[in-house]
């Protein structure tokens, strides 16, 4: 079985053409990142790149498509609209597609209160075993074929101020996940857990206090070993830390649409275990060997 994992596609509206009052003060600060930080240029072709990745999933016949958050730049309605359109027919089917929110998708309290992410992607948060939900739709699970399950967790929270970008899953979701993985209906299945924030950096260390996943160690205790994988984004580097007896596989998809760094993972499952993955660039080509983690 093969699973396509991408993340941090950051569909970006034309912020400089919009009324400042409509954007709000949080996005005023973010506009410096768009201009001086180069994000406007870096994500100018993000919709086309996301559409190409979705076509790759269809053409390569992957068993499931996973986008682990940061669909948008700063949670504007048009950004969600464009992202949803870029996924095309794939984005209609929760049996084949999972999308979870990242911190950029709940960038303002207003976007969160309005349920903007759920309006466009809420149908992809359905669960085959809804009795294990503990916080809204999370955790949810999809049973994929006879050998795998995809679980979605929520780590993205509305930041107090821009620049505070840490995440946490919370005790309730972790308790639901612990009960879920013991369910006999998951017996013999590899379990791929999608969460936005990174449990480890590309250096194999915990991320900093204001950017990382605060309860990563608690997550590891629930899902240790090669049967499990955590699929995340948030850090714009693409890497893989193989599973150990104490932790699952960790796959970071980086930013899949960032100009010059486009790409995604094809993750392989066999006999109920996660056996590895390969980096690919949009258009179906495998990434050069030197770029492999």
GROMACS .gro file of C-alpha atoms in nm, residues 71-228:
model
  158
   71UNK     CA    1  -0.354   2.469   0.371
   72UNK     CA    2  -0.362   2.851   0.368
   73UNK     CA    3  -0.130   3.144   0.429
   74UNK     CA    4  -0.340   3.322   0.694
   75UNK     CA    5  -0.688   3.163   0.690
   76UNK     CA    6  -0.868   3.390   0.444
   77UNK     CA    7  -1.185   3.256   0.284
   78UNK     CA    8  -1.052   3.281  -0.076
   79UNK     CA    9  -0.746   3.076   0.023
   80UNK     CA   10  -0.964   2.791   0.146
   81UNK     CA   11  -1.173   2.814  -0.172
   82UNK     CA   12  -0.869   2.789  -0.399
   83UNK     CA   13  -0.718   2.502  -0.199
   84UNK     CA   14  -1.040   2.306  -0.213
   85UNK     CA   15  -1.065   2.358  -0.590
   86UNK     CA   16  -0.702   2.253  -0.641
   87UNK     CA   17  -0.769   1.912  -0.488
   88UNK     CA   18  -1.049   1.850  -0.738
   89UNK     CA   19  -1.239   1.522  -0.717
   90UNK     CA   20  -0.986   1.379  -0.471
   91UNK     CA   21  -1.099   1.628  -0.209
   92UNK     CA   22  -1.457   1.500  -0.227
   93UNK     CA   23  -1.382   1.152  -0.092
   94UNK     CA   24  -1.297   1.097   0.276
   95UNK     CA   25  -1.219   0.735   0.191
   96UNK     CA   26  -0.924   0.852  -0.018
   97UNK     CA   27  -0.829   1.192   0.124
   98UNK     CA   28  -0.745   1.331   0.469
   99UNK     CA   29  -0.678   1.700   0.538
  100UNK     CA   30  -0.620   1.838   0.888
  101UNK     CA   31  -0.575   2.203   0.993
  102UNK     CA   32  -0.243   2.369   1.072
  103UNK     CA   33  -0.176   2.678   1.279
  104UNK     CA   34  -0.200   2.901   0.969
  105UNK     CA   35  -0.554   2.769   0.911
  106UNK     CA   36  -0.668   2.906   1.250
  107UNK     CA   37  -0.451   3.218   1.233
  108UNK     CA   38  -0.717   3.454   1.371
  109UNK     CA   39  -0.989   3.402   1.632
  110UNK     CA   40  -1.245   3.511   1.374
  111UNK     CA   41  -1.143   3.246   1.120
  112UNK     CA   42  -1.165   2.985   1.395
  113UNK     CA   43  -1.504   3.100   1.526
  114UNK     CA   44  -1.642   3.104   1.172
  115UNK     CA   45  -1.541   2.741   1.123
  116UNK     CA   46  -1.369   2.832   0.799
  117UNK     CA   47  -1.156   2.518   0.774
  118UNK     CA   48  -1.454   2.292   0.850
  119UNK     CA   49  -1.664   2.468   0.586
  120UNK     CA   50  -1.429   2.345   0.313
  121UNK     CA   51  -1.271   2.034   0.461
  122UNK     CA   52  -1.498   1.921   0.744
  123UNK     CA   53  -1.631   1.631   0.537
  124UNK     CA   54  -1.275   1.491   0.539
  125UNK     CA   55  -1.279   1.467   0.920
  126UNK     CA   56  -1.536   1.186   0.923
  127UNK     CA   57  -1.444   0.882   1.131
  128UNK     CA   58  -1.503   0.512   1.079
  129UNK     CA   59  -1.493   0.472   1.459
  130UNK     CA   60  -1.652   0.791   1.594
  131UNK     CA   61  -1.677   0.656   1.949
  132UNK     CA   62  -1.311   0.749   2.002
  133UNK     CA   63  -1.356   1.120   1.933
  134UNK     CA   64  -1.263   1.336   2.231
  135UNK     CA   65  -1.223   1.693   2.103
  136UNK     CA   66  -1.467   1.782   1.830
  137UNK     CA   67  -1.389   1.557   1.533
  138UNK     CA   68  -1.057   1.438   1.681
  139UNK     CA   69  -0.914   1.183   1.686
  140UNK     CA   70  -1.076   1.041   1.375
  141UNK     CA   71  -0.978   0.725   1.191
  142UNK     CA   72  -1.011   0.585   0.840
  143UNK     CA   73  -0.971   0.213   0.784
  144UNK     CA   74  -0.783   0.186   0.454
  145UNK     CA   75  -0.802  -0.154   0.291
  146UNK     CA   76  -0.718  -0.442   0.522
  147UNK     CA   77  -0.365  -0.337   0.624
  148UNK     CA   78  -0.372   0.025   0.733
  149UNK     CA   79  -0.552   0.299   0.922
  150UNK     CA   80  -0.512   0.677   0.901
  151UNK     CA   81  -0.571   0.876   1.220
  152UNK     CA   82  -0.610   1.254   1.239
  153UNK     CA   83  -0.515   1.457   1.547
  154UNK     CA   84  -0.556   1.829   1.617
  155UNK     CA   85  -0.252   2.021   1.740
  156UNK     CA   86  -0.320   2.363   1.582
  157UNK     CA   87  -0.449   2.630   1.821
  158UNK     CA   88  -0.530   2.997   1.766
  159UNK     CA   89  -0.208   3.181   1.860
  160UNK     CA   90  -0.213   3.451   2.126
  161UNK     CA   91  -0.004   3.669   1.895
  162UNK     CA   92   0.164   3.608   1.558
  163UNK     CA   93   0.496   3.431   1.602
  164UNK     CA   94   0.374   3.202   1.882
  165UNK     CA   95   0.329   2.884   1.680
  166UNK     CA   96   0.359   2.589   1.915
  167UNK     CA   97   0.098   2.314   1.923
  168UNK     CA   98  -0.040   2.058   2.159
  169UNK     CA   99  -0.267   1.757   2.121
  170UNK     CA  100  -0.395   1.742   2.477
  171UNK     CA  101  -0.474   1.467   2.723
  172UNK     CA  102  -0.826   1.401   2.590
  173UNK     CA  103  -0.717   1.326   2.233
  174UNK     CA  104  -0.422   1.118   2.354
  175UNK     CA  105  -0.655   0.912   2.570
  176UNK     CA  106  -0.884   0.859   2.271
  177UNK     CA  107  -0.588   0.758   2.055
  178UNK     CA  108  -0.463   0.512   2.319
  179UNK     CA  109  -0.806   0.347   2.329
  180UNK     CA  110  -0.837   0.353   1.951
  181UNK     CA  111  -0.512   0.168   1.878
  182UNK     CA  112  -0.621  -0.111   2.115
  183UNK     CA  113  -0.947  -0.165   1.927
  184UNK     CA  114  -0.954  -0.513   1.767
  185UNK     CA  115  -1.062  -0.355   1.438
  186UNK     CA  116  -0.714  -0.204   1.411
  187UNK     CA  117  -0.539  -0.532   1.483
  188UNK     CA  118  -0.279  -0.614   1.216
  189UNK     CA  119  -0.299  -0.267   1.060
  190UNK     CA  120  -0.024  -0.011   1.023
  191UNK     CA  121  -0.138   0.318   1.177
  192UNK     CA  122  -0.043   0.649   1.012
  193UNK     CA  123  -0.111   0.942   1.246
  194UNK     CA  124  -0.146   1.286   1.085
  195UNK     CA  125  -0.073   1.584   1.312
  196UNK     CA  126   0.044   1.927   1.206
  197UNK     CA  127   0.323   2.010   1.452
  198UNK     CA  128   0.661   1.836   1.444
  199UNK     CA  129   0.749   1.600   1.728
  200UNK     CA  130   1.117   1.623   1.628
  201UNK     CA  131   1.317   1.858   1.407
  202UNK     CA  132   1.525   1.738   1.113
  203UNK     CA  133   1.816   1.721   1.359
  204UNK     CA  134   1.626   1.468   1.571
  205UNK     CA  135   1.567   1.706   1.861
  206UNK     CA  136   1.255   1.862   2.011
  207UNK     CA  137   1.162   2.191   1.846
  208UNK     CA  138   1.179   2.514   2.046
  209UNK     CA  139   0.918   2.599   2.308
  210UNK     CA  140   0.730   2.850   2.092
  211UNK     CA  141   0.721   2.636   1.775
  212UNK     CA  142   0.718   2.267   1.864
  213UNK     CA  143   0.468   2.000   1.963
  214UNK     CA  144   0.451   2.034   2.341
  215UNK     CA  145   0.329   1.678   2.411
  216UNK     CA  146   0.542   1.487   2.161
  217UNK     CA  147   0.683   1.250   2.423
  218UNK     CA  148   0.333   1.160   2.540
  219UNK     CA  149   0.240   1.085   2.179
  220UNK     CA  150   0.545   0.858   2.138
  221UNK     CA  151   0.443   0.656   2.444
  222UNK     CA  152   0.107   0.576   2.285
  223UNK     CA  153   0.239   0.468   1.943
  224UNK     CA  154   0.594   0.327   1.964
  225UNK     CA  155   0.755   0.106   1.702
  226UNK     CA  156   0.744   0.038   1.326
  227UNK     CA  157   0.372  -0.035   1.313
  228UNK     CA  158   0.317   0.339   1.356
   0.00000   0.00000   0.00000
